[in-house]
PDB file of C-alpha atoms in Angstrom:
ATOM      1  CA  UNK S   1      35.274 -54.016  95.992  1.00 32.00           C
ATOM      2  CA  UNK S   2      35.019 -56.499  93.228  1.00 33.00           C
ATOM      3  CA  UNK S   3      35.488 -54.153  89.642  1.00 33.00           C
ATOM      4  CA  UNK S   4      33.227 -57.371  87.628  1.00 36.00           C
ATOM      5  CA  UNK S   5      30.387 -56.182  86.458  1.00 38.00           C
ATOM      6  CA  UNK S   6      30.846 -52.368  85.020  1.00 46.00           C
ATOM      7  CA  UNK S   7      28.938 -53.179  82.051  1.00 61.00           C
ATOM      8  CA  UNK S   8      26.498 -55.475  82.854  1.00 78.00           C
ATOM      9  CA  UNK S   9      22.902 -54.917  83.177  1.00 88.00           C
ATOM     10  CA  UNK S  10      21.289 -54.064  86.580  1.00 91.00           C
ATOM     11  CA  UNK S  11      17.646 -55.251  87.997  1.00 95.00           C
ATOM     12  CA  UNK S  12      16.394 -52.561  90.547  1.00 96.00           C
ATOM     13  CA  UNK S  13      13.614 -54.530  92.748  1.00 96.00           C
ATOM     14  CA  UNK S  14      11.899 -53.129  96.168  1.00 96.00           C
ATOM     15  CA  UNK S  15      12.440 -55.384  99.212  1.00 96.00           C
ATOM     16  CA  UNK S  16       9.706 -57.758  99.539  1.00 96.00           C
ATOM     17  CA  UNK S  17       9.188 -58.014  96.137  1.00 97.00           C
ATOM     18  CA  UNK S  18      10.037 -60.676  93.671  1.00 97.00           C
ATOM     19  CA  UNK S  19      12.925 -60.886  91.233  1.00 97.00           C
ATOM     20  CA  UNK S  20      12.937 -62.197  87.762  1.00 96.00           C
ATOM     21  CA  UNK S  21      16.213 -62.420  86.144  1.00 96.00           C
ATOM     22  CA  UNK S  22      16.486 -63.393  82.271  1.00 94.00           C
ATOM     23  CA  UNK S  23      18.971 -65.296  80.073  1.00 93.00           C
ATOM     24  CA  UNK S  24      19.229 -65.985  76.435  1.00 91.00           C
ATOM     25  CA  UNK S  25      21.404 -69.106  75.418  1.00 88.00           C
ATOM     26  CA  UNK S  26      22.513 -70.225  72.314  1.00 82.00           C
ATOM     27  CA  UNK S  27      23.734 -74.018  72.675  1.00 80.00           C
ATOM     28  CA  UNK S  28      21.156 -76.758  71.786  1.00 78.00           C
ATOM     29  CA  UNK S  29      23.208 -78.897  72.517  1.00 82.00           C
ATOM     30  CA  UNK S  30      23.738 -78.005  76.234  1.00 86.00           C
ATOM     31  CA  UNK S  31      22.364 -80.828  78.978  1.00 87.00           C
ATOM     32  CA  UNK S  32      22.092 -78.552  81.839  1.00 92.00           C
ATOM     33  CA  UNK S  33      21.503 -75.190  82.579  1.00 94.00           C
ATOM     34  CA  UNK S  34      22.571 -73.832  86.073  1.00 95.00           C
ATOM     35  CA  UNK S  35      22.397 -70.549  87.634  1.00 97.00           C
ATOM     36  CA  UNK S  36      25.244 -68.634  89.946  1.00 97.00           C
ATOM     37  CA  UNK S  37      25.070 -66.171  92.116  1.00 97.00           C
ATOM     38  CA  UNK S  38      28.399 -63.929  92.569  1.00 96.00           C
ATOM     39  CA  UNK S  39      28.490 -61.539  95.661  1.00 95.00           C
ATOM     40  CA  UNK S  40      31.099 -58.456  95.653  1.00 91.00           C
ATOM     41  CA  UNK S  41      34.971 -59.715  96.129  1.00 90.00           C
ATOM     42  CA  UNK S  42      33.944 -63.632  96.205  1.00 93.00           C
ATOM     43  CA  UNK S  43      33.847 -66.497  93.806  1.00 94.00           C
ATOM     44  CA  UNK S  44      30.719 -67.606  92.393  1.00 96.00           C
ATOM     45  CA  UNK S  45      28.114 -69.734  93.931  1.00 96.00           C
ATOM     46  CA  UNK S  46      25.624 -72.518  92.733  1.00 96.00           C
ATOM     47  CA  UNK S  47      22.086 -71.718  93.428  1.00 97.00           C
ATOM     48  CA  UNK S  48      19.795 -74.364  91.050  1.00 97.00           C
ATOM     49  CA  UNK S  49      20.434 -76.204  88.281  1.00 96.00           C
ATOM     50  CA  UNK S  50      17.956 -77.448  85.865  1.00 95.00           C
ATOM     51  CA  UNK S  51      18.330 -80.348  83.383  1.00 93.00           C
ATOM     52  CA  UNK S  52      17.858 -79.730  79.904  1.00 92.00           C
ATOM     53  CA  UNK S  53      14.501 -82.454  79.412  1.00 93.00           C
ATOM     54  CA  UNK S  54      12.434 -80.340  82.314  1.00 96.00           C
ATOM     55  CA  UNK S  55      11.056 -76.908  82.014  1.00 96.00           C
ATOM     56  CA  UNK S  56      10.465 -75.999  85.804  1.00 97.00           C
ATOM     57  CA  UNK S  57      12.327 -76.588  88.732  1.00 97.00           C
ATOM     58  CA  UNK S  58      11.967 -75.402  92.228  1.00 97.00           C
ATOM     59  CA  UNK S  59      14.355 -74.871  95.133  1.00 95.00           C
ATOM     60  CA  UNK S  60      14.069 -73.018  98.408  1.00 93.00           C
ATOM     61  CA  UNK S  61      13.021 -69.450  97.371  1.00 96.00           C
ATOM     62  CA  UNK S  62      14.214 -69.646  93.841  1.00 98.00           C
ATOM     63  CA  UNK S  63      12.550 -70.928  90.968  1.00 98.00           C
ATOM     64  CA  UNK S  64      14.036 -71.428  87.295  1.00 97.00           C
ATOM     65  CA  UNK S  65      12.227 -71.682  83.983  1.00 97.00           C
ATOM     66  CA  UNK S  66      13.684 -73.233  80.959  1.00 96.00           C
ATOM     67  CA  UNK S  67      11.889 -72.157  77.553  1.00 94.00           C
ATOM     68  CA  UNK S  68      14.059 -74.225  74.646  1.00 91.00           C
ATOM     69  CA  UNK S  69      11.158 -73.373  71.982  1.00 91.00           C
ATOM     70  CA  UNK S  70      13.026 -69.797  72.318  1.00 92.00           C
ATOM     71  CA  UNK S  71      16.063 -71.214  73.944  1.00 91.00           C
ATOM     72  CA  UNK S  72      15.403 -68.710  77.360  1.00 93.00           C
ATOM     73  CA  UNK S  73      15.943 -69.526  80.752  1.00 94.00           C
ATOM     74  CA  UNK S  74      14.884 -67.504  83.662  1.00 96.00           C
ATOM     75  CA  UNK S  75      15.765 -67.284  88.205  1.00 97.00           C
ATOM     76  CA  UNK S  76      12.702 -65.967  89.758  1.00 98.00           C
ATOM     77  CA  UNK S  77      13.452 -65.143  93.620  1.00 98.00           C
ATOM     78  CA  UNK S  78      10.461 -64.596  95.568  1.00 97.00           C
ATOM     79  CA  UNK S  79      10.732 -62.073  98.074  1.00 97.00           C
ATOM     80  CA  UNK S  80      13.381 -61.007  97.872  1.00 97.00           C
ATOM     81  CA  UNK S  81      15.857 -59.788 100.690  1.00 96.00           C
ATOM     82  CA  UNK S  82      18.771 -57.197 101.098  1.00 95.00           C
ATOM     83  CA  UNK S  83      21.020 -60.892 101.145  1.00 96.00           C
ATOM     84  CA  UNK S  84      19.912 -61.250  97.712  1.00 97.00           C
ATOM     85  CA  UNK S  85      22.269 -58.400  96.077  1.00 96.00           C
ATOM     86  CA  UNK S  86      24.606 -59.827  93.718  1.00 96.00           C
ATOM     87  CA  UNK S  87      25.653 -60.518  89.946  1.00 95.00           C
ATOM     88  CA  UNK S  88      23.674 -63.517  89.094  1.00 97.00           C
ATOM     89  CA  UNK S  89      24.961 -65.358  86.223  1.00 96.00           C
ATOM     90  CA  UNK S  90      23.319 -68.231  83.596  1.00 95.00           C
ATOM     91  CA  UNK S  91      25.865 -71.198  82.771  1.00 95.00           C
ATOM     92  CA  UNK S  92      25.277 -73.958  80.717  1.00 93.00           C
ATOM     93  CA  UNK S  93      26.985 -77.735  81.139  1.00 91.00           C
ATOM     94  CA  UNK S  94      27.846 -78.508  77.594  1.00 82.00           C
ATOM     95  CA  UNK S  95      26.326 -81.844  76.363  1.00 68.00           C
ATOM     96  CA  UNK S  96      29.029 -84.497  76.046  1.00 64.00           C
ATOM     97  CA  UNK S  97      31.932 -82.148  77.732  1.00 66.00           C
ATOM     98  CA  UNK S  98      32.306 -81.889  81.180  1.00 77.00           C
ATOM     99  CA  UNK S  99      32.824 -78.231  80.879  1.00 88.00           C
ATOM    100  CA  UNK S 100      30.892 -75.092  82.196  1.00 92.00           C
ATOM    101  CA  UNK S 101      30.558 -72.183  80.062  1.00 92.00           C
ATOM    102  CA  UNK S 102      29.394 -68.847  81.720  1.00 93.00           C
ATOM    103  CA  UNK S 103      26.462 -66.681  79.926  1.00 89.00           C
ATOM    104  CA  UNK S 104      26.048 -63.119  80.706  1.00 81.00           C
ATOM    105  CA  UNK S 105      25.224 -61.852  83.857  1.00 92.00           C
ATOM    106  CA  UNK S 106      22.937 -59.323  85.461  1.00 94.00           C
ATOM    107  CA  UNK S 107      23.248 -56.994  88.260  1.00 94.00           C
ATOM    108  CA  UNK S 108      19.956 -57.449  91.376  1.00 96.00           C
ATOM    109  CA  UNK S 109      19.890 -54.516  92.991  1.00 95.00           C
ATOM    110  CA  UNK S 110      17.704 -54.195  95.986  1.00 95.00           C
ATOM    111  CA  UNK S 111      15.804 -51.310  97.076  1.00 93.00           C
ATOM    112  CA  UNK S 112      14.674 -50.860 100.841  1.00 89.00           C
TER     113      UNK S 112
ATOM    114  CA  UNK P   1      37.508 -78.789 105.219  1.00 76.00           C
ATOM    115  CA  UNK P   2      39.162 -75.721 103.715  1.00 83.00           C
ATOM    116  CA  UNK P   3      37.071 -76.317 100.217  1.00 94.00           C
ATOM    117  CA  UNK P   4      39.048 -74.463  97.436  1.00 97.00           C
ATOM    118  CA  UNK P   5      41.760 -72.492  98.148  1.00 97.00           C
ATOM    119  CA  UNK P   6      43.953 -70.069  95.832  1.00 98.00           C
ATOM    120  CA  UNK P   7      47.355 -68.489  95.954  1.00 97.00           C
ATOM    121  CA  UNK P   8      48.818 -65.924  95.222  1.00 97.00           C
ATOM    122  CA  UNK P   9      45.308 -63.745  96.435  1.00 97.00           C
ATOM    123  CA  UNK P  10      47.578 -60.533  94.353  1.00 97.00           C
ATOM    124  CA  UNK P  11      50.083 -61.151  91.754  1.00 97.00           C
ATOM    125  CA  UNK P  12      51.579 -57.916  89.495  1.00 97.00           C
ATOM    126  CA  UNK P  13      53.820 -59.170  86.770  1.00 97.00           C
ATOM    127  CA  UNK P  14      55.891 -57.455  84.099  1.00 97.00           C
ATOM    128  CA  UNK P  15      55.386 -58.244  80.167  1.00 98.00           C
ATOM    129  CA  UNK P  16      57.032 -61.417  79.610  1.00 97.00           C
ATOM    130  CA  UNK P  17      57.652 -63.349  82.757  1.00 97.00           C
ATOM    131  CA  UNK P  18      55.602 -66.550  84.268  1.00 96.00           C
ATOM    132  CA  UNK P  19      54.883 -67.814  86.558  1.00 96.00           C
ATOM    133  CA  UNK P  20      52.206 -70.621  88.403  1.00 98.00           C
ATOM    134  CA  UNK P  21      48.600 -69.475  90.301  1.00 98.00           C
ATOM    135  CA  UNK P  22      47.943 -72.448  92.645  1.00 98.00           C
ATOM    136  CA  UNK P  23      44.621 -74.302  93.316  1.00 98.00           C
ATOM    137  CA  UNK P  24      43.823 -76.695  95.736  1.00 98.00           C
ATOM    138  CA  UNK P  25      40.661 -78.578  97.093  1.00 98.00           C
ATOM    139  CA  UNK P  26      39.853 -81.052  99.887  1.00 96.00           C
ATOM    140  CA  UNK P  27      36.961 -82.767  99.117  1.00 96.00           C
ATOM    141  CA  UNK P  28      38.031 -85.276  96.868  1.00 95.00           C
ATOM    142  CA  UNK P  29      36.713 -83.724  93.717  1.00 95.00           C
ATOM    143  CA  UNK P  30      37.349 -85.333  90.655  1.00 94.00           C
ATOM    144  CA  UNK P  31      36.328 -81.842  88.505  1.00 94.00           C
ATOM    145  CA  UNK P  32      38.374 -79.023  88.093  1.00 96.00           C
ATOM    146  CA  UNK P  33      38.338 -75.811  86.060  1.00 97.00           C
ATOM    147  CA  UNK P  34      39.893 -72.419  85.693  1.00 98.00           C
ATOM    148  CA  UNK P  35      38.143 -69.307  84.188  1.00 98.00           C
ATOM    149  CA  UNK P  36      39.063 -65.227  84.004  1.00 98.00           C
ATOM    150  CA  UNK P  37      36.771 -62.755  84.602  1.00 96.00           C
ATOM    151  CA  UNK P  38      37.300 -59.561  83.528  1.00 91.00           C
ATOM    152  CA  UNK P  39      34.926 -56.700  84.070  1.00 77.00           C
ATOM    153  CA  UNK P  40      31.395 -56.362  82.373  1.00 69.00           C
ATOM    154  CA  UNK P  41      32.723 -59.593  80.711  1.00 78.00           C
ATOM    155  CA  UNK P  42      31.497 -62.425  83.073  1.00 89.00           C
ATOM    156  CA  UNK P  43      33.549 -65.470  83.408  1.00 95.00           C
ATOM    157  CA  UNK P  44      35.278 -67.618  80.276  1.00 96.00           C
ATOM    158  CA  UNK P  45      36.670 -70.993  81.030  1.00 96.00           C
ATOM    159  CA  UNK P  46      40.154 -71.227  80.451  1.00 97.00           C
ATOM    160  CA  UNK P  47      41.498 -74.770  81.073  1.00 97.00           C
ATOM    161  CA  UNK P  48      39.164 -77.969  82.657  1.00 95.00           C
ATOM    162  CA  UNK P  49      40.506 -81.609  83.950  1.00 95.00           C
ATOM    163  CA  UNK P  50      37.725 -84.282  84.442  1.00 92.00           C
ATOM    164  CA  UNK P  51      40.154 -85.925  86.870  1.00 93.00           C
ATOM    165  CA  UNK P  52      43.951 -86.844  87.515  1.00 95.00           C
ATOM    166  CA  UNK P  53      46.129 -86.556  84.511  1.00 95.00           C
ATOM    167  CA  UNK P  54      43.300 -85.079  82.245  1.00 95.00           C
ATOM    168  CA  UNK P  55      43.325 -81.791  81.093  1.00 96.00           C
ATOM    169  CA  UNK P  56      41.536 -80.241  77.921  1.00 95.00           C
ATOM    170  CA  UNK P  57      40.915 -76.615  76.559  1.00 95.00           C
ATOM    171  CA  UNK P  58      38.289 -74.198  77.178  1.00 95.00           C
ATOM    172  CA  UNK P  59      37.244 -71.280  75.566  1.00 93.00           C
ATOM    173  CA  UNK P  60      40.151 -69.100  75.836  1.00 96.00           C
ATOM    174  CA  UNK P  61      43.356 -71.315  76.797  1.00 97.00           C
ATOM    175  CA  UNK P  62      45.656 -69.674  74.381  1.00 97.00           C
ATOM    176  CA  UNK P  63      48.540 -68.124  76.776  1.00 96.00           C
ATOM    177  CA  UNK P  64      48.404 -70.305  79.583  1.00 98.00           C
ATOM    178  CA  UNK P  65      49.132 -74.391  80.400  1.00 97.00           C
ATOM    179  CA  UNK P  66      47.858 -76.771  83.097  1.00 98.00           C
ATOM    180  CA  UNK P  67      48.291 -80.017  84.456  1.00 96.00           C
ATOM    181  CA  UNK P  68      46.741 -82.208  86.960  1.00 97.00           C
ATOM    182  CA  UNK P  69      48.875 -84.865  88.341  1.00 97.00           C
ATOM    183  CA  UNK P  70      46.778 -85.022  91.823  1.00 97.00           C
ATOM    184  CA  UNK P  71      43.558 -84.993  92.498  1.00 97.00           C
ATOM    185  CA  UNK P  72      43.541 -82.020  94.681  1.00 97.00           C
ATOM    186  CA  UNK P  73      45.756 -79.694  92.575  1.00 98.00           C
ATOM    187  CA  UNK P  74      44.969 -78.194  89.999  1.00 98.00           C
ATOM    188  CA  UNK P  75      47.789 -75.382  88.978  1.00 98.00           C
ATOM    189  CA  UNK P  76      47.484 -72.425  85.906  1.00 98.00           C
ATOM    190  CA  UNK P  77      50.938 -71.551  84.578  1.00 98.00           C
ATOM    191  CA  UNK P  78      51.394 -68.519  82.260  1.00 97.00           C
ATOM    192  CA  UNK P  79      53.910 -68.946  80.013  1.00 92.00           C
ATOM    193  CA  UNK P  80      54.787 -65.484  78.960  1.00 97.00           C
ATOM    194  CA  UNK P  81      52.356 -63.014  80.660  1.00 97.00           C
ATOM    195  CA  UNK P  82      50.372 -60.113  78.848  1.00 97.00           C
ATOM    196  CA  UNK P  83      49.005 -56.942  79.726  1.00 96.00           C
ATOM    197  CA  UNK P  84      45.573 -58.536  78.499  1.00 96.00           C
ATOM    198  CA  UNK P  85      45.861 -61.125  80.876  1.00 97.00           C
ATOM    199  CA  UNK P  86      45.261 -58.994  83.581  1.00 96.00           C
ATOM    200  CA  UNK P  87      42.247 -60.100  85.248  1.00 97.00           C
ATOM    201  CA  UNK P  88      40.916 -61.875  88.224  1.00 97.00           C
ATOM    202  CA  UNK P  89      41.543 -65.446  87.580  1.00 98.00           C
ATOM    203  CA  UNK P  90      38.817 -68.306  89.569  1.00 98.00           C
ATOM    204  CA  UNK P  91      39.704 -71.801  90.201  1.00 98.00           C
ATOM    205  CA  UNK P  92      36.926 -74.266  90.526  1.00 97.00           C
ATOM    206  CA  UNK P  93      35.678 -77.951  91.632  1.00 97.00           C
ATOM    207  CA  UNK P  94      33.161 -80.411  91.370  1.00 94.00           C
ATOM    208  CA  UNK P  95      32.372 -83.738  92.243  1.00 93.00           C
ATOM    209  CA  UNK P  96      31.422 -86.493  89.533  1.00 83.00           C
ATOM    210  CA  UNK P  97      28.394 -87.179  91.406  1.00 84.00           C
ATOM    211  CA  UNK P  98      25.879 -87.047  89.078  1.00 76.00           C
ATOM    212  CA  UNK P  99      23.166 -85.255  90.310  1.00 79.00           C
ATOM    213  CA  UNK P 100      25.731 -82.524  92.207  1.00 86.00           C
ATOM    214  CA  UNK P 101      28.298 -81.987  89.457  1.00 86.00           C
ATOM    215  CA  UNK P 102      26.858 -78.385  88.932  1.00 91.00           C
ATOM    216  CA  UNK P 103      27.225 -77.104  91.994  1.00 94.00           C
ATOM    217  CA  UNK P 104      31.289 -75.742  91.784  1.00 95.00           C
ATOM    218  CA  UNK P 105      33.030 -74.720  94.381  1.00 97.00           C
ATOM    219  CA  UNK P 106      34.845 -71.644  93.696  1.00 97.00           C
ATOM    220  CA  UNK P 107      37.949 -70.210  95.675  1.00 97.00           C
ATOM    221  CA  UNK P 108      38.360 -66.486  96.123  1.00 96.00           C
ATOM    222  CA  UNK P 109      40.547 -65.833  93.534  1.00 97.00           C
ATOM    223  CA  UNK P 110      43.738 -64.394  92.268  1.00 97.00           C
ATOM    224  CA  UNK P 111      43.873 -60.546  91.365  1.00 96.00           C
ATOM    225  CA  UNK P 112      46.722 -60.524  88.556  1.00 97.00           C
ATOM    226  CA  UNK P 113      48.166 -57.411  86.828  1.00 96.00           C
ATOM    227  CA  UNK P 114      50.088 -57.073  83.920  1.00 97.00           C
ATOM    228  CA  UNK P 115      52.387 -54.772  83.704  1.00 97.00           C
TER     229      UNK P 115
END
C-alpha cells in the first residue's frame, strides 16, 4: 500500500457518525480553498471547493466551513461510510497564480 | 477518455543519472502541474504550466525542469537525480473553466527511488 501518510494525524469516527476534519492556513492572500481526498495507492481527488468571499458551502454529503477571522477551514462528512477512509487533504488556489499548494493532511479512519 | 496517465508507474535510479517521467491527458486541459509526495509530508508542487509553452516554478523546483510544448503533455525531467528525490511523484490537470479549475485530475503516479 501507499507509504504517504506515516506521520500525519488520524480521525477515528464510528460508522454512521459524522466526520469533522480541520485545517489551519496561512495565506491571506489565497482565492480558493479546496479540499482532496487521497485513497491508499491512488492520486488525489477533488471533493468541494469553496471560494475565498463565502463562508459555507454545501455539496452532496460534505460540507466545508471557511473561518478567515482565524484563517480555519473545515470538511464535515455526514454519515459517514466505510468508502469514506482516506487521507483528506486542505489546498489552497493562490490568489493571482494559477497554482495549487497542498496543506497538511489528516488520516479518517472508520470504525464499524 | 483515459484522463491522466503516467509513465514509468516504477523508476529506481542511481545518484547522478536523468532521466524524463511522462504525463499525459485527454481532455483538453489547459492546466497542468507536478508535485512529490513524500511520506507524512503531503504533497509540494514542483513545476505548473497554465497552458502550451508556459511553465513557472512551484514550491520546490530546484533539481528538476519541464516544458510544455502540447497541450496534452506535460513531461518532468531530472537533471541529475538524488537520493532525496526519492518519492512518489503526481502529475495533474485542470481545465480553465472557471468555476471547475479546482477540481484536478490526478494520474496514479510514478514510484521513483534513488539509489
Amino acid at each position: 500500500g501507499e507509504s504517504v501518510g506515516l506521520h500525519l494525524p488520524t480521525l477515528s469516527v464510528q460508522e454512521g457518525d459524522n466526520s469533522i476534519i480541520n485545517c489551519a492556513y496561512s495565506n491571506s492572500a489565497s482565492d480558493y480553498f479546496i479540499w482532496y481526498k487521497q485513497e491508499s495507492g491512488k492520486g488525489p481527488q477533488f471533493i468541494i471547493d469553496i471560494r475565498s468571499n463565502m463562508d459555507k458551502r454545501q455539496g452532496q454529503r460534505v460540507t466545508v466551513l471557511l473561518n478567515k477571522t482565524v484563517k480555519h477551514l473545515s470538511l464535515q462528512i455526514a454519515a459517514t461510510q466505510p468508502g469514506d477512509s482516506a487521507v483528506y487533504f486542505c489546498a489552497e488556489r493562490v490568489g493571482s497564480a494559477s497554482k495549487i499548494i497542498f496543506g497538511s493532511g489528516t488520516r479518517l479512519s472508520i470504525r464499524p | 477518455n483515459a484522463g491522466v496517465t503516467q509513465t514509468p508507474k516504477f523508476q529506481v535510479l542511481k545518484t547522478g543519472q536523468s532521466m524524463t517521467l511522462q504525463c499525459a491527458q485527454d481532455m483538453n486541459h489547459e492546466y497542468m502541474s507536478w508535485y512529490r509526495q513524500d511520506p507524512g509530508m503531503g504533497l509540494r508542487l514542483i513545476h505548473y504550466s497554465v497552458g502550451a509553452g508556459i511553465t513557472d516554478q512551484g514550491e520546490v523546483p530546484n533539481g528538476y525542469n519541464v516544458s510544455r510544448s502540447t497541450t496534452e503533455d506535460f513531461p518532468l525531467r531530472l537533471l541529475s537525480a538524488a537520493p532525496s528525490q526519492t518519492s512518489v511523484y503526481f502529475c495533474a490537470s485542470s481545465t480553465r473553466d472557471r468555476g471547475k479549475m479546482n477540481e484536478q485530475f490526478f494520474g496514479p503516479g510514478t514510484r521513483l527511488t534513488v539509489l
